[in-house]
Tab-separated table of C-alpha atoms in Angstrom:
chain	number	residue	atom	x	y	z
A	611	MET	CA	69.937	30.583	77.967
A	612	GLY	CA	68.302	31.567	81.228
A	613	LYS	CA	64.643	30.815	80.521
A	614	ASP	CA	62.780	28.348	82.722
A	615	VAL	CA	60.638	26.100	80.544
A	616	LEU	CA	58.182	23.296	81.094
A	617	LEU	CA	59.123	19.827	79.975
A	618	GLY	CA	57.074	18.576	77.080
A	619	ALA	CA	57.025	18.093	73.349
A	620	PHE	CA	56.794	21.147	71.114
A	621	SER	CA	54.176	21.069	68.393
A	622	ARG	CA	54.594	21.924	64.719
A	623	GLU	CA	52.605	25.071	65.396
A	624	ASP	CA	55.030	26.040	68.187
A	625	ARG	CA	57.972	25.716	65.819
A	626	ALA	CA	56.308	27.588	62.967
A	627	ARG	CA	55.252	30.451	65.240
A	628	TYR	CA	58.685	30.643	66.831
A	629	ARG	CA	60.485	30.687	63.480
A	630	GLN	CA	58.215	33.507	62.297
A	631	LYS	CA	58.788	35.407	65.548
A	632	VAL	CA	62.568	35.021	65.373
A	633	ARG	CA	62.568	36.457	61.854
A	634	ARG	CA	60.366	39.334	63.001
A	635	CYS	CA	62.858	40.019	65.805
A	636	LEU	CA	65.719	39.920	63.310
A	637	ASP	CA	63.986	42.523	61.119
A	638	VAL	CA	63.480	44.793	64.137
A	639	PHE	CA	67.089	44.307	65.205
A	640	ALA	CA	68.234	45.448	61.750
A	641	LEU	CA	66.147	48.613	62.099
A	642	MET	CA	67.564	49.265	65.557
A	643	LEU	CA	71.127	48.947	64.318
A	644	ASP	CA	70.427	51.641	61.730
A	645	ASP	CA	69.101	54.382	63.982
A	646	PHE	CA	68.683	53.333	67.636
A	647	GLY	CA	70.683	54.706	70.554
A	648	PHE	CA	72.663	51.837	72.081
A	649	ASP	CA	74.411	52.215	75.427
A	650	ALA	CA	78.092	52.334	74.484
A	651	GLU	CA	79.619	55.464	76.013
A	652	ARG	CA	81.836	53.592	78.456
A	653	PRO	CA	82.967	49.999	77.788
A	654	THR	CA	81.562	48.017	80.716
A	655	THR	CA	82.941	44.516	81.280
A	656	GLY	CA	81.487	41.374	82.834
A	657	LEU	CA	82.726	38.048	84.154
A	658	GLU	CA	81.054	34.650	84.613
A	659	ILE	CA	82.737	31.654	86.241
A	660	GLU	CA	81.474	28.072	86.190
A	661	LEU	CA	82.438	26.097	89.283
A	662	ASN	CA	82.751	22.454	90.286
A	663	LEU	CA	81.798	20.851	93.595
A	664	VAL	CA	83.773	17.950	95.036
A	665	ASP	CA	83.613	16.013	98.307
A	666	SER	CA	86.442	15.263	100.737
A	667	GLU	CA	87.640	12.408	98.516
A	668	ALA	CA	87.820	14.716	95.465
A	669	GLU	CA	84.797	12.999	93.936
A	670	PRO	CA	82.106	15.115	92.202
A	671	ALA	CA	79.527	16.268	94.775
A	672	MET	CA	75.934	16.430	93.451
A	673	ARG	CA	74.883	19.172	95.854
A	674	ASN	CA	74.325	22.408	93.934
A	675	ALA	CA	70.602	22.669	94.849
A	676	GLU	CA	71.333	22.371	98.571
A	677	ILE	CA	74.157	24.907	98.436
A	678	LEU	CA	72.146	27.410	96.383
A	679	ALA	CA	69.181	27.140	98.758
A	680	ASN	CA	71.406	27.880	101.739
A	681	LEU	CA	73.384	30.570	99.927
A	682	ALA	CA	70.346	32.580	98.753
A	683	ASP	CA	72.613	34.796	96.631
A	684	PRO	CA	71.358	35.900	93.184
A	685	THR	CA	74.923	36.134	91.837
A	686	PHE	CA	75.042	32.318	91.952
A	687	GLN	CA	72.854	30.001	89.901
A	688	THR	CA	72.665	26.434	88.674
A	689	GLU	CA	74.610	25.079	85.748
A	690	LEU	CA	74.055	21.903	83.758
A	691	GLY	CA	75.316	19.321	86.261
A	692	GLN	CA	74.366	18.926	89.902
A	693	PHE	CA	78.085	19.298	90.678
A	694	ASN	CA	78.210	22.715	88.946
A	695	LEU	CA	77.482	26.290	90.008
A	696	GLU	CA	77.812	29.559	88.097
A	697	LEU	CA	78.996	32.856	89.562
A	698	ASN	CA	78.036	36.064	87.752
A	699	ALA	CA	80.143	38.994	88.888
A	700	ARG	CA	78.632	42.470	88.880
A	701	PRO	CA	79.492	44.282	85.609
A	702	ARG	CA	81.974	47.125	85.983
A	703	LEU	CA	84.520	49.332	84.282
A	704	ILE	CA	88.142	48.173	84.358
A	705	GLU	CA	89.556	51.687	84.305
A	706	GLY	CA	91.385	52.679	87.466
A	707	ASP	CA	91.116	49.959	90.080
A	708	GLY	CA	88.438	47.920	88.312
A	709	PHE	CA	90.501	44.730	88.317
A	710	ALA	CA	91.187	45.102	92.050
A	711	ASP	CA	87.436	45.469	92.586
A	712	TYR	CA	86.871	42.289	90.580
A	713	GLU	CA	89.425	40.402	92.650
A	714	GLU	CA	87.984	41.514	95.973
A	715	ASP	CA	84.425	40.812	94.823
A	716	LEU	CA	85.209	37.362	93.399
A	717	GLN	CA	87.212	36.323	96.441
A	718	ALA	CA	84.392	37.393	98.761
A	719	SER	CA	81.707	35.657	96.667
A	720	LEU	CA	83.692	32.430	96.472
A	721	ALA	CA	84.342	32.536	100.211
A	722	ARG	CA	80.593	32.815	100.884
A	723	ALA	CA	79.879	29.916	98.555
A	724	GLU	CA	82.702	27.844	100.032
A	725	HIS	CA	81.283	28.406	103.528
A	726	ARG	CA	77.949	26.959	102.397
A	727	ALA	CA	79.637	24.198	100.416
A	728	VAL	CA	81.554	23.023	103.469
A	729	LYS	CA	78.273	22.721	105.358
A	730	ALA	CA	77.125	20.450	102.523
A	731	ASP	CA	80.299	18.321	102.866
A	732	SER	CA	81.822	19.694	99.673
A	733	THR	CA	84.281	22.261	98.377
A	734	ILE	CA	84.645	24.442	95.271
A	735	ILE	CA	87.144	23.733	92.500
A	736	LEU	CA	87.968	26.146	89.640
A	737	ILE	CA	89.123	23.966	86.747
A	738	GLY	CA	88.341	23.382	83.065
A	739	THR	CA	87.370	19.698	83.267
A	740	LEU	CA	87.059	17.952	86.617
A	741	PRO	CA	89.643	15.140	86.346
A	742	THR	CA	87.862	12.724	88.700
A	743	LEU	CA	84.678	12.639	86.623
A	744	THR	CA	83.771	9.312	85.039
A	745	SER	CA	80.991	8.112	82.774
A	746	HIS	CA	79.104	7.020	85.912
A	747	HIS	CA	78.834	10.652	87.032
A	748	LEU	CA	77.876	12.133	83.663
A	749	VAL	CA	74.396	10.667	83.296
A	750	LEU	CA	70.943	12.149	82.812
A	751	ASP	CA	69.974	11.700	86.479
A	752	ASN	CA	72.795	14.029	87.520
A	753	LEU	CA	71.606	17.011	85.464
A	754	SER	CA	70.453	19.932	87.609
A	755	THR	CA	66.803	19.795	88.563
A	756	ASN	CA	65.873	22.944	86.614
A	757	GLU	CA	63.558	21.739	83.850
A	758	ARG	CA	65.244	23.809	81.143
A	759	TYR	CA	68.201	21.419	81.159
A	760	ARG	CA	65.942	18.396	80.653
A	761	VAL	CA	64.184	20.128	77.780
A	762	LEU	CA	67.479	21.104	76.180
A	763	ASN	CA	68.736	17.528	76.519
A	764	GLU	CA	65.535	16.161	74.998
A	765	GLN	CA	65.744	18.521	72.034
A	766	ILE	CA	69.442	17.926	71.267
A	767	VAL	CA	69.217	14.147	71.552
A	768	SER	CA	65.983	14.109	69.532
A	769	ALA	CA	67.518	16.297	66.807
A	770	ARG	CA	70.473	13.934	66.536
A	771	GLY	CA	68.303	10.799	66.552
A	772	GLU	CA	71.028	8.547	67.974
A	773	ASP	CA	73.565	8.350	70.799
A	774	ILE	CA	76.271	11.010	70.898
A	775	GLU	CA	79.791	9.781	70.184
A	776	LEU	CA	82.769	11.193	72.064
A	777	ASP	CA	86.031	10.507	70.258
A	778	ILE	CA	88.933	12.650	71.470
A	779	ARG	CA	92.425	11.732	70.327
A	780	GLY	CA	95.143	13.389	72.338
A	781	VAL	CA	98.126	12.002	74.218
A	782	GLU	CA	95.717	9.131	74.909
A	783	ARG	CA	92.379	8.413	73.274
A	784	LEU	CA	88.857	8.563	74.674
A	785	GLN	CA	86.142	6.835	72.651
A	786	THR	CA	82.703	6.315	74.135
A	787	TYR	CA	78.996	6.978	73.574
A	788	THR	CA	76.422	8.815	75.639
A	789	ASP	CA	72.635	8.965	75.462
A	790	SER	CA	72.425	12.494	76.917
A	791	ILE	CA	74.231	15.842	76.941
A	792	ALA	CA	75.398	15.228	80.517
A	793	PRO	CA	79.107	15.073	79.495
A	794	GLU	CA	78.836	18.771	78.599
A	795	ALA	CA	78.613	19.420	82.351
A	796	ALA	CA	82.293	18.463	82.561
A	797	CYS	CA	83.121	21.709	80.702
A	798	THR	CA	83.544	24.604	83.130
A	799	SER	CA	84.699	27.931	81.779
A	800	VAL	CA	85.290	31.571	82.570
A	801	GLN	CA	83.503	33.963	80.237
A	802	PHE	CA	84.470	37.573	79.609
A	803	HIS	CA	81.935	40.171	78.448
A	804	LEU	CA	82.865	43.430	76.752
A	805	GLN	CA	80.258	46.045	75.891
A	806	VAL	CA	80.836	47.693	72.519
A	807	SER	CA	79.034	50.008	70.111
A	808	PRO	CA	77.220	48.700	67.017
A	809	GLU	CA	79.821	50.427	64.831
A	810	SER	CA	82.793	48.747	66.510
A	811	PHE	CA	81.262	45.333	67.241
A	812	ALA	CA	82.632	43.624	64.125
A	813	ASN	CA	86.180	44.780	64.881
A	814	TYR	CA	86.016	43.488	68.448
A	815	TRP	CA	84.473	40.150	67.443
A	816	ASN	CA	87.001	39.636	64.652
A	817	ALA	CA	89.860	40.498	67.005
A	818	SER	CA	88.483	38.075	69.591
A	819	GLN	CA	88.342	35.306	67.022
A	820	ALA	CA	91.887	36.006	65.839
A	821	ILE	CA	93.391	35.723	69.334
A	822	SER	CA	91.268	32.809	70.592
A	823	ALA	CA	94.076	30.349	69.881
A	824	VAL	CA	96.555	32.394	71.904
A	825	GLN	CA	94.136	32.654	74.819
A	826	VAL	CA	93.556	28.903	74.864
A	827	ALA	CA	97.243	28.042	74.576
A	828	ILE	CA	98.411	30.128	77.505
A	829	GLY	CA	95.294	29.535	79.636
A	830	ALA	CA	94.796	25.768	79.071
A	831	ASN	CA	93.633	23.946	82.203
A	832	SER	CA	91.767	20.798	81.058
A	833	PRO	CA	94.187	17.933	80.275
A	834	PHE	CA	92.217	15.029	81.800
A	835	LEU	CA	88.795	13.493	81.201
A	836	TYR	CA	87.464	10.073	82.219
A	837	GLY	CA	90.888	9.255	83.624
A	838	LYS	CA	92.693	9.835	80.323
A	839	ARG	CA	95.192	12.503	79.330
A	840	LEU	CA	93.818	14.064	76.159
A	841	TRP	CA	94.244	17.651	74.906
A	842	ALA	CA	95.806	20.455	76.955
A	843	GLU	CA	92.339	22.053	76.716
A	844	THR	CA	90.143	18.973	76.332
A	845	ARG	CA	87.116	21.130	77.145
A	846	ILE	CA	87.129	22.467	73.567
A	847	ALA	CA	86.740	19.050	71.935
A	848	LEU	CA	84.314	17.812	74.581
A	849	PHE	CA	81.969	20.770	74.236
A	850	GLU	CA	81.999	20.520	70.442
A	851	GLN	CA	81.112	16.824	70.515
A	852	ALA	CA	78.778	16.593	73.525
A	853	THR	CA	76.189	18.986	72.060
A	854	ASP	CA	76.467	17.985	68.392
A	855	THR	CA	72.986	17.591	66.936
A	856	ARG	CA	74.296	16.181	63.629
A	857	PRO	CA	74.512	12.489	62.752
A	858	ASP	CA	77.351	11.531	60.410
A	859	GLU	CA	75.288	12.102	57.262
A	860	LEU	CA	74.585	15.753	58.136
A	861	LYS	CA	78.235	16.318	59.020
A	862	ALA	CA	79.191	14.984	55.578
A	863	GLN	CA	76.731	17.411	53.980
A	864	GLY	CA	78.426	20.365	55.661
A	865	VAL	CA	75.623	21.195	58.125
A	866	ARG	CA	77.010	23.618	60.734
A	867	PRO	CA	77.594	22.376	64.299
A	868	ARG	CA	75.839	24.007	67.282
A	869	VAL	CA	79.237	24.596	68.914
A	870	TRP	CA	80.819	26.715	66.248
A	871	PHE	CA	83.957	28.716	65.638
A	872	GLY	CA	82.269	30.315	62.637
A	873	GLU	CA	83.356	30.470	59.003
A	874	ARG	CA	84.112	34.095	58.098
A	875	TRP	CA	85.141	37.496	59.356
A	876	ILE	CA	82.138	39.792	59.782
A	877	THR	CA	81.278	43.394	58.957
A	878	SER	CA	78.385	43.767	61.442
A	879	ILE	CA	76.879	42.032	64.457
A	880	PHE	CA	73.853	41.483	62.210
A	881	ASP	CA	75.885	38.923	60.237
A	882	LEU	CA	76.023	36.619	63.271
A	883	PHE	CA	72.360	36.838	64.218
A	884	GLU	CA	71.377	36.372	60.588
A	885	GLU	CA	73.567	33.244	60.398
A	886	ASN	CA	71.857	31.915	63.519
A	887	VAL	CA	68.447	32.248	61.889
A	888	ARG	CA	69.575	30.949	58.499
A	889	TYR	CA	71.554	27.897	59.587
A	890	PHE	CA	70.146	26.627	62.886
A	891	PRO	CA	66.683	25.165	63.501
A	892	PRO	CA	65.135	26.099	66.843
A	893	LEU	CA	65.866	23.869	69.823
A	894	LEU	CA	63.536	25.661	72.262
A	895	PRO	CA	60.629	27.203	70.309
A	896	ILE	CA	59.199	29.266	73.165
A	897	CYS	CA	57.508	32.563	72.296
A	898	ASP	CA	57.104	35.740	74.351
A	899	ASP	CA	53.998	37.897	74.231
A	900	GLU	CA	55.977	40.932	73.031
A	901	ASP	CA	55.419	42.190	69.502
A	902	PRO	CA	58.791	43.823	68.788
A	903	VAL	CA	57.419	45.871	65.866
A	904	GLU	CA	54.727	47.425	68.033
A	905	VAL	CA	57.192	48.148	70.831
A	906	LEU	CA	59.618	49.813	68.420
A	907	HIS	CA	56.909	51.921	66.771
A	908	ALA	CA	55.679	53.010	70.205
A	909	GLY	CA	59.151	54.321	71.040
A	910	GLY	CA	60.022	51.496	73.420
A	911	VAL	CA	62.987	49.130	73.587
A	912	PRO	CA	62.161	45.643	72.255
A	913	HIS	CA	63.557	42.770	74.308
A	914	LEU	CA	63.680	40.470	71.241
A	915	GLY	CA	63.161	37.441	73.455
A	916	GLU	CA	63.011	34.819	70.708
A	917	LEU	CA	66.133	36.121	68.945
A	918	ARG	CA	68.047	36.096	72.240
A	919	LEU	CA	66.839	32.621	73.202
A	920	HIS	CA	67.803	31.256	69.794
A	921	ASN	CA	71.221	32.900	70.091
A	922	GLY	CA	71.645	31.139	73.442
A	923	THR	CA	71.357	27.735	71.748
A	924	VAL	CA	74.093	28.443	69.183
A	925	TYR	CA	77.327	27.976	71.091
A	926	ARG	CA	79.838	30.254	69.396
A	927	TRP	CA	83.234	30.522	71.070
A	928	ASN	CA	82.801	34.296	70.758
A	929	ARG	CA	79.099	34.959	71.038
A	930	PRO	CA	77.220	38.162	70.137
A	931	VAL	CA	74.928	39.404	72.895
A	932	TYR	CA	71.995	41.814	72.701
A	933	ASP	CA	70.607	42.847	76.082
A	934	VAL	CA	68.565	45.572	77.740
A	935	MET	CA	69.636	47.130	81.044
A	936	ASN	CA	67.909	50.023	82.783
A	937	GLY	CA	65.738	50.589	79.730
A	938	ARG	CA	68.664	50.909	77.293
A	939	PRO	CA	69.812	48.288	74.780
A	940	HIS	CA	73.458	47.355	74.480
A	941	LEU	CA	75.707	44.909	72.622
A	942	ARG	CA	78.461	42.711	74.031
A	943	VAL	CA	81.087	40.289	72.831
A	944	GLU	CA	80.988	37.216	75.080
A	945	ASN	CA	84.386	35.506	74.988
A	946	ARG	CA	83.860	31.836	75.946
A	947	VAL	CA	87.108	30.099	75.003
A	948	LEU	CA	88.853	29.817	78.382
A	949	PRO	CA	88.577	27.274	81.203
A	950	ALA	CA	87.854	28.235	84.787
A	951	GLY	CA	90.772	28.557	87.213
A	952	PRO	CA	93.288	27.758	88.391
A	953	THR	CA	92.947	30.794	90.721
A	954	VAL	CA	91.071	34.084	90.793
A	955	VAL	CA	94.253	35.984	89.975
A	956	ASP	CA	95.016	33.640	87.043
A	957	MET	CA	91.565	34.283	85.613
A	958	LEU	CA	91.959	38.036	86.045
A	959	ALA	CA	95.348	37.856	84.319
A	960	ASN	CA	93.602	36.085	81.434
A	961	ALA	CA	90.925	38.792	81.482
A	962	ALA	CA	93.468	41.615	81.426
A	963	PHE	CA	95.292	40.009	78.508
A	964	TYR	CA	92.025	39.523	76.593
A	965	PHE	CA	90.555	42.972	77.206
A	966	GLY	CA	93.832	44.786	76.521
A	967	LEU	CA	94.871	42.847	73.450
A	968	THR	CA	91.399	42.853	71.910
A	969	ARG	CA	91.057	46.606	72.265
A	970	GLU	CA	94.470	47.289	70.762
A	971	LEU	CA	93.825	44.997	67.777
A	972	ALA	CA	90.242	46.209	67.267
A	973	GLU	CA	91.399	49.814	67.044
A	974	ALA	CA	94.533	49.157	64.944
A	975	ASP	CA	94.940	50.933	61.613
A	976	ARG	CA	95.598	47.650	59.791
A	977	PRO	CA	93.326	44.934	61.235
A	978	ILE	CA	94.884	41.564	62.013
A	979	TRP	CA	91.926	39.824	60.326
A	980	SER	CA	92.809	41.499	57.037
A	981	GLN	CA	96.109	39.579	57.159
A	982	LEU	CA	95.001	36.242	58.667
A	983	THR	CA	92.629	33.913	56.855
A	984	PHE	CA	89.635	32.751	58.851
A	985	SER	CA	90.523	29.109	58.227
A	986	ALA	CA	94.003	29.747	59.654
A	987	ALA	CA	92.447	31.297	62.771
A	988	GLU	CA	90.306	28.183	63.242
A	989	GLU	CA	93.247	25.833	62.664
A	990	ASN	CA	95.259	27.836	65.202
A	991	PHE	CA	92.408	27.487	67.716
A	992	HIS	CA	92.319	23.700	67.601
A	993	ALA	CA	96.116	23.384	67.484
A	994	ALA	CA	96.296	25.492	70.648
A	995	ALA	CA	93.625	23.392	72.367
A	996	ARG	CA	95.589	20.223	71.606
A	997	ARG	CA	99.078	21.399	72.523
A	998	GLY	CA	98.434	24.206	74.988
A	999	ILE	CA	101.386	26.355	75.928
A	1000	GLU	CA	103.673	24.282	73.664
A	1001	ALA	CA	101.558	25.063	70.582
A	1002	THR	CA	102.888	26.509	67.354
A	1003	ILE	CA	100.459	28.605	65.296
A	1004	HIS	CA	100.473	30.609	62.069
A	1005	TRP	CA	100.636	34.393	62.426
A	1006	PRO	CA	100.781	37.107	59.754
A	1007	ARG	CA	104.237	38.352	58.716
A	1008	VAL	CA	106.024	35.761	60.872
A	1009	GLY	CA	104.624	32.443	59.650
A	1010	GLU	CA	104.804	29.491	62.064
A	1011	ILE	CA	105.731	30.585	65.591
A	1012	ARG	CA	105.512	29.225	69.118
A	1013	VAL	CA	102.636	30.865	70.946
A	1014	THR	CA	104.842	31.853	73.872
A	1015	ASP	CA	107.305	33.612	71.560
A	1016	LEU	CA	104.467	35.432	69.812
A	1017	VAL	CA	103.060	36.637	73.135
A	1018	LEU	CA	106.398	37.783	74.531
A	1019	GLU	CA	107.632	39.444	71.359
A	1020	SER	CA	104.461	40.993	69.963
A	1021	LEU	CA	101.141	40.501	71.726
A	1022	LEU	CA	102.022	41.320	75.323
A	1023	PRO	CA	103.147	44.884	74.442
A	1024	LYS	CA	99.846	45.315	72.600
A	1025	ALA	CA	97.924	44.123	75.664
A	1026	TYR	CA	99.748	46.717	77.785
A	1027	ALA	CA	98.819	49.432	75.289
A	1028	GLY	CA	95.192	48.275	75.202
A	1029	LEU	CA	94.873	48.384	78.992
A	1030	ASP	CA	96.320	51.890	78.903
A	1031	ARG	CA	93.529	52.830	76.475
A	1032	PHE	CA	91.054	51.577	79.086
A	1033	GLY	CA	92.792	53.644	81.777
A	1034	VAL	CA	93.731	50.668	83.941
A	1035	ASN	CA	95.865	51.447	87.003
A	1036	PRO	CA	99.463	50.779	85.836
A	1037	ALA	CA	100.299	48.784	88.973
A	1038	LEU	CA	97.350	46.430	88.357
A	1039	ARG	CA	98.194	46.240	84.661
A	1040	ASP	CA	101.778	45.261	85.433
A	1041	ARG	CA	100.790	42.701	88.064
A	1042	LEU	CA	98.258	40.874	85.876
A	1043	LEU	CA	100.161	40.953	82.594
A	1044	GLY	CA	103.286	39.996	84.531
A	1045	ILE	CA	101.534	36.688	85.306
A	1046	ILE	CA	101.005	36.090	81.582
A	1047	GLU	CA	104.663	36.929	80.933
A	1048	GLN	CA	105.894	34.485	83.572
A	1049	ARG	CA	103.649	31.715	82.266
A	1050	CYS	CA	105.217	32.161	78.842
A	1051	LEU	CA	108.799	32.431	80.118
A	1052	LEU	CA	108.437	29.358	82.338
A	1053	GLN	CA	106.167	27.423	79.919
A	1054	ARG	CA	103.795	26.703	82.794
A	1055	ASN	CA	100.002	26.932	82.969
A	1056	GLY	CA	97.279	24.892	84.659
A	1057	ALA	CA	97.423	22.037	82.161
A	1058	VAL	CA	101.201	21.707	82.597
A	1059	TRP	CA	100.929	21.677	86.391
A	1060	GLN	CA	98.167	19.059	86.359
A	1061	THR	CA	100.000	16.693	84.022
A	1062	GLU	CA	103.284	17.030	85.914
A	1063	ALA	CA	101.590	16.532	89.294
A	1064	VAL	CA	99.826	13.383	88.067
A	1065	ALA	CA	103.022	12.035	86.494
A	1066	ALA	CA	104.933	12.648	89.722
A	1067	ALA	CA	102.286	10.865	91.787
A	1068	GLN	CA	102.305	7.891	89.409
A	1069	HIS	CA	106.026	7.511	88.863
A	1070	ARG	CA	107.526	8.683	92.127
A	1071	ARG	CA	104.874	7.538	94.586
A	1072	ASP	CA	103.647	4.514	92.649
A	1073	LEU	CA	99.975	5.592	92.558
A	1074	ASP	CA	97.754	4.342	89.753
A	1075	ARG	CA	96.138	6.884	87.405
A	1076	GLY	CA	92.890	7.137	89.361
A	1077	GLU	CA	94.676	7.607	92.695
A	1078	ALA	CA	97.044	10.137	91.131
A	1079	LEU	CA	94.157	12.199	89.749
A	1080	HIS	CA	92.441	12.328	93.127
A	1081	ASP	CA	95.713	13.230	94.841
A	1082	MET	CA	96.428	15.956	92.287
A	1083	LEU	CA	92.946	17.452	92.614
A	1084	GLN	CA	93.161	17.633	96.403
A	1085	ARG	CA	96.492	19.474	96.164
A	1086	TYR	CA	95.077	21.670	93.392
A	1087	GLY	CA	92.267	22.744	95.738
A	1088	LEU	CA	94.737	23.735	98.438
A	1089	PHE	CA	96.863	25.818	96.051
A	1090	GLN	CA	93.757	27.380	94.489
A	1091	ARG	CA	92.811	28.873	97.838
A	1092	THR	CA	96.169	30.630	98.210
A	1093	ASN	CA	95.358	32.709	95.094
A	1094	GLU	CA	98.985	32.390	94.027
A	1095	PRO	CA	99.286	32.092	90.225
A	1096	VAL	CA	99.650	28.568	88.891
A	1097	HIS	CA	103.114	29.088	87.425
A	1098	THR	CA	104.411	29.357	91.022
A	1099	TRP	CA	102.839	26.106	92.290
A	1100	PRO	CA	105.275	23.331	93.293
A	1101	VAL	CA	104.691	19.966	91.624
A	1102	GLU	CA	105.577	18.005	94.768
């Protein structure tokens, strides 16, 4: 959702016109899927990383506007909180040395941003939920100054009609209320984009849904929030609750949440956009001047602005994307399940595992989603978020199995085969998937390291929880900058 909007109430006429325009866009999109030439010859990938800013005491630093102004780099932009930034890497192919290009590019971009951050008395942290955040930081005044965030907050809170409850029961329990969506800013993720053809989109989205639990389990990096140890990937529960527009009565009636795993396997990308229009009222009813029917009839490429904006306010864990680049439309799966960090190489290992495994499953003769119920995939997803790398999930033909055993015995070989289909340099393939293998063998990911480091600081050095979290985060920042994978980090 990248539109800049002006703060103010939307009228009934605005909403009626927008709803009509979204449906018009949906009709045009259906026509395009039937006979339009989408850009899909070579599967381009993309990467987005949400970042946190902290000061020398490991406290959140509300300085993104200052850093962005000094950075003057279009690959960086604001995110929801003033302590957040977003880095958008240049899209590229992963064949050959594509992953090495990503690593060099990301390291250079982060170094530039870190240089500017230091001048603003702050530093960059790649993590799923910033463990030193408290309710005093996550307030309306600390949203980024871009007006679109204020409008989004106003619309979500107004739709709900009451304060938003956060109730996350993990190792410990967090129960509190908020009068804004500011707690969502605690969720910082890495997002993978994969360009696919209209014909293959459903297979890639279904495969992405099926493996989401596995991704979360082995990549978990968000065990703490508001000083409490909750889920291994607390970010999942927090994001689902912090943007929930439904009061209890609508939940009881089965109204769908804005942060949504979904409810069925699909046969076309159209299924997802049609669900968006059918189930979700508009949050930001802002209309473009484009008439998509006229553009299509004139031989042009419609931008479908209203359909895309509406899609940006339905927060699927695997989101469909329609976009236009260089005058050609294309489709992407946006995989949004993973936290940021701990290091660039950890995130690229996660990317290699996702891209390779998804391709192998999407192109398999017998699809995994024909053997796994959708409800089981969703249950797996939340079980993995709670337990992380220790999770047990249900998998076809094997029943209940530890995620690490499933990866080592079955999924990792498929990821290797999928990367070979992409033409990835074998040395890069082996390096990145070797990180996934070692995580599974050692049972160590970011969430494990964080919890062990905090426990060691509390029990062996007699620090209280707050002191231990600050101490852990400062050490985390030092290790992050080495770009050594998290499974190699010492606890003390």
